[in-house]
Amino acid sequence: MPAVTETLETVQSVTDSGYKWGFETEIEMEFAPKGLNEDIVRFISRKKDEPAWLLDWRLKAFAIWKKMEEPTWAAVKYPPIDYQDSYYYAAPVQKAKPKSLDEVDPELLKTYAKLGIPLKEQAILAGVEGAGESPADSGRMPIAVDAVFDSVSVATSYKERLAKDGIIFCSISEAVHEHPELVRQYLGSVVPQGDNFYAALNSAVFTDGSFVYIPKGVRCPMELSTYFRINAKSTGQFERTLIIADERSHVSYLEGCTAPMRDENQLHAAVVELVALDDATIKYSTVQNWYPGDAEGRGGIYNFVTKRGACRGARSKISWTQVETGSAITWKYPSCILQGDDSVGEFYSVAITNNRQQADTGTKMFHIGKNTRSTIVSKGISAGKGQNTYRGLVKISPKAHGARNFTQCDSLLIGDQCGAHTVPYIENRCMTAKVEHEATTSRIAEDQLFYCRQRGLNEEEAVGMIVNGFAREVLKELPMEFAVEAQKLLQISLEGSVG
Amino acid sequence: MLKIENLHAAVDGKPILNGLSLTIAPGEVHAVMGPNGSGKSTLSYVLAGREGYEVTEGSVSFHGQDLLAMEPEERAVAGMFLAFQAPVELPGVGNANFLRTALNAVRRARGEAEMDAMQFLKLARARMKVLNMPEDMLKRPVNVGFSGGEKKRNEMLQLAMLAPKFAVLDETDSGLDIDALKMVADTVNSLRGPDFSALVITHYQRLLNHIVPDRVHVLSAGRIIKSGGPELAQELEASGYAGVQAAA
Ligand SMILES: Nc1ncnc2c1ncn2[C@@H]1O[C@H](COP(=O)(O)OP(=O)(O)OP(=O)(O)O)[C@@H](O)[C@H]1O
Ligand SMILES: [Mg+2]
């Protein structure tokens, strides 16, 4: 018997190539019928007890989506997706509010523990009454967490503490009820329903996500973060996040994503909209660790995401930082619309593709206001049979006098069966604007590996160290608490890529 | 104890080492001299296990272990250290992070507890003071933008921190000013003792004034053609390799 267990564990550790988040939580779930039609859209809207305007908004999106075609311009290959063969609503069955950790569904608790969410946050997330909302008694810097489990947000922590500063941090479903004026004003104002195929799909069927509003002049006292978790089988996740930073406010927000290991491909089509008014700053960081599929390319998440920020106000700033290690396919281009004069857009990205993973990712910087500035630093790492494409657009309108962009795209290849591609588009229609682009492609040099190994590091540690060095410029942009986690993740993602 | 017997090695199919034998007992320091291209760096890479350096014949035992059967990192944690002739740059990798990772790999292998960041910094700062290295070098990426001499100092910092059983110094003295030269000698001399031995590759007798070797060997065309005491280095300094090569 022990021998069998041992063998099973060995097999598992070989096949999952280090993906430690591949477990499944057994918990009572409620599903909408499989498939996608107007009734499903109505079902979701009814489940969430939504006002009529939002249902109309969804139905309009659905009508647009039906007429659209899936984009094919990205450098990714996958079999046709059957949009009718998926659940569009899956939620853990809600019980009465638990009184202590003991009453919380232990499976849900285990999930949070495995995701590395500290226990204190776990209690709050699980909705335990009176679980310290005051950050003072925890000793370390608290992090406010929203946890989205399949289709719904299960809990948000530190809400009351944040409310003291007038900050709103809640699920978008809750915001629809509690702050309809804000949601109505901003939803779809950055990414309209018909923006693209996946955004239209998301607009029709989005089920939850996070909502943040930072009032004028407020600096958010803690990191806000959302953990997205796909758990149920044959379920797509369509979350919608909306962050509004009012004048002179400041917020740093982080999202983390994981999913169980399955043979099937699951669709994740999220939309994130950011709005920064005069002198406001939004820092949005992502550690994307969706299940990437196995070494043969079976299973894994299709990550088709639209993220866009509008720097509406003068001197506003939006900074995207992403560490993309997971997903079978990544299709995402976090962008900035630099409307306000002197506004700033930044994009820092590390994308790893190992085994059969494919990533087509980059950014778009639209320079509209005067003296707008953007910085793009992209680090692509390809290993195994991974394919990694940087696709970026820098567009400068005729009125964006004095606009400046600097783009740096570096690719690192590990092994000789992977690929790295750089596709920078530049449309500059302003004489006084300056656009700079630098690109490099390199391999991990044999002498670097040997040097590390001569000092006692094994091959994987050596590669991890060199790759982390390569990605340093981006990693240093992450909030400190997450930089360490991201570094480990880079190393784990490359396990089995050498030797 | 390091025992090299009848070592033959080739690079890209080209024989470079042609029957080299050498035994270095614990506590001893040996110097290897020899003309450019005679195979000195090749010997150091073969001992460290670099890929592409193919051993075609012979054996090397290191404290009773078959050195040639071990991976480079296994040799490193078993106590084999190579100070590179050309130290390698690691962009973006902090020097402190690199050094602490290496130190902890070695400590794990010795069954010692890993060092946390604070303990490490304390030790590193003390060593750097002795080596006359500015502290900001800990924060900079490994060897990136270091001057030639600074790179060599950094190798000596690693040597001092890792305190191996055996060190190969491949021309660590080349291109160093007088003070730096003494620093290299001090580092090696401070490690000298019954549990430490070294192979010092050099072109210049002056280093051997500071690190007095037990034995001096002359390498030519991949073989040791002459061995002697410290006086052999002085002889070579005066009359070059031609005389020794002709006699061999
Ligand atoms: N990849 C290679 N292909 C062919 N020959 C090589 C290769 N690498 C080294 N060699 C040759 O091996 C010989 C020995 O080189 P090695 O670097 O060991 O010499 P050395 O004694 O250290 O010289 P120096 O004093 O200049 O440092 C040289 O002739 C060199 O050209
Ligand atoms: Mg040499």
GROMACS .gro file of N, CA and C and ligand atoms in nm, chain B residues 11-12 14 16 35-42 85 171 203, ligand 1:
model
   76
  510VAL      N    1   3.934   1.908  -2.622
  510VAL     CA    2   3.829   2.007  -2.644
  510VAL      C    3   3.798   2.006  -2.793
  511ASP      N    4   3.669   1.991  -2.825
  511ASP     CA    5   3.630   1.984  -2.967
  511ASP      C    6   3.714   1.881  -3.043
  513LYS      N    7   4.011   1.807  -3.000
  513LYS     CA    8   4.153   1.838  -3.004
  513LYS      C    9   4.218   1.805  -2.868
  515ILE      N   10   4.428   1.830  -2.553
  515ILE     CA   11   4.496   1.943  -2.489
  515ILE      C   12   4.581   1.894  -2.372
  534PRO      N   13   5.382   2.809  -2.051
  534PRO     CA   14   5.355   2.906  -2.158
  534PRO      C   15   5.207   2.916  -2.192
  535ASN      N   16   5.171   3.024  -2.260
  535ASN     CA   17   5.033   3.043  -2.306
  535ASN      C   18   4.991   2.924  -2.390
  536GLY      N   19   4.872   2.877  -2.368
  536GLY     CA   20   4.819   2.768  -2.451
  536GLY      C   21   4.869   2.631  -2.411
  537SER      N   22   4.940   2.621  -2.298
  537SER     CA   23   4.994   2.490  -2.260
  537SER      C   24   4.888   2.400  -2.195
  538GLY      N   25   4.774   2.458  -2.155
  538GLY     CA   26   4.666   2.374  -2.101
  538GLY      C   27   4.634   2.400  -1.955
  539LYS      N   28   4.678   2.513  -1.901
  539LYS     CA   29   4.656   2.541  -1.759
  539LYS      C   30   4.507   2.563  -1.728
  540SER      N   31   4.444   2.651  -1.808
  540SER     CA   32   4.300   2.674  -1.784
  540SER      C   33   4.221   2.547  -1.811
  541THR      N   34   4.264   2.473  -1.913
  541THR     CA   35   4.196   2.347  -1.944
  541THR      C   36   4.199   2.253  -1.823
  584GLN      N   37   3.980   3.259  -1.445
  584GLN     CA   38   4.070   3.353  -1.514
  584GLN      C   39   3.989   3.472  -1.566
  670GLU      N   40   4.531   3.224  -1.273
  670GLU     CA   41   4.586   3.358  -1.302
  670GLU      C   42   4.512   3.469  -1.233
  702HIS      N   43   5.168   3.324  -1.410
  702HIS     CA   44   5.280   3.348  -1.500
  702HIS      C   45   5.396   3.417  -1.429
  748LIG     N1   46   3.716   2.515  -2.796
  748LIG     C1   47   3.844   2.495  -2.832
  748LIG     N2   48   3.874   2.447  -2.954
  748LIG     C2   49   4.002   2.426  -2.991
  748LIG     N3   50   4.105   2.453  -2.914
  748LIG     C3   51   4.082   2.502  -2.791
  748LIG     C4   52   3.951   2.525  -2.743
  748LIG     N4   53   3.960   2.573  -2.618
  748LIG     C5   54   4.091   2.579  -2.587
  748LIG     N5   55   4.163   2.537  -2.692
  748LIG     C6   56   4.310   2.533  -2.700
  748LIG     O1   57   4.362   2.460  -2.591
  748LIG     C7   58   4.491   2.506  -2.562
  748LIG     C8   59   4.506   2.524  -2.414
  748LIG     O2   60   4.428   2.634  -2.372
  748LIG     P1   61   4.428   2.685  -2.222
  748LIG     O3   62   4.329   2.794  -2.212
  748LIG     O4   63   4.414   2.568  -2.132
  748LIG     O5   64   4.576   2.744  -2.207
  748LIG     P2   65   4.645   2.817  -2.086
  748LIG     O6   66   4.763   2.737  -2.050
  748LIG     O7   67   4.549   2.845  -1.981
  748LIG     O8   68   4.693   2.951  -2.155
  748LIG     P3   69   4.704   3.101  -2.097
  748LIG     O9   70   4.836   3.108  -2.025
  748LIG    O10   71   4.710   3.187  -2.218
  748LIG    O11   72   4.588   3.128  -2.012
  748LIG     C9   73   4.510   2.633  -2.644
  748LIG    O12   74   4.591   2.603  -2.755
  748LIG    C10   75   4.373   2.668  -2.691
  748LIG    O13   76   4.373   2.735  -2.815
   0.00000   0.00000   0.00000
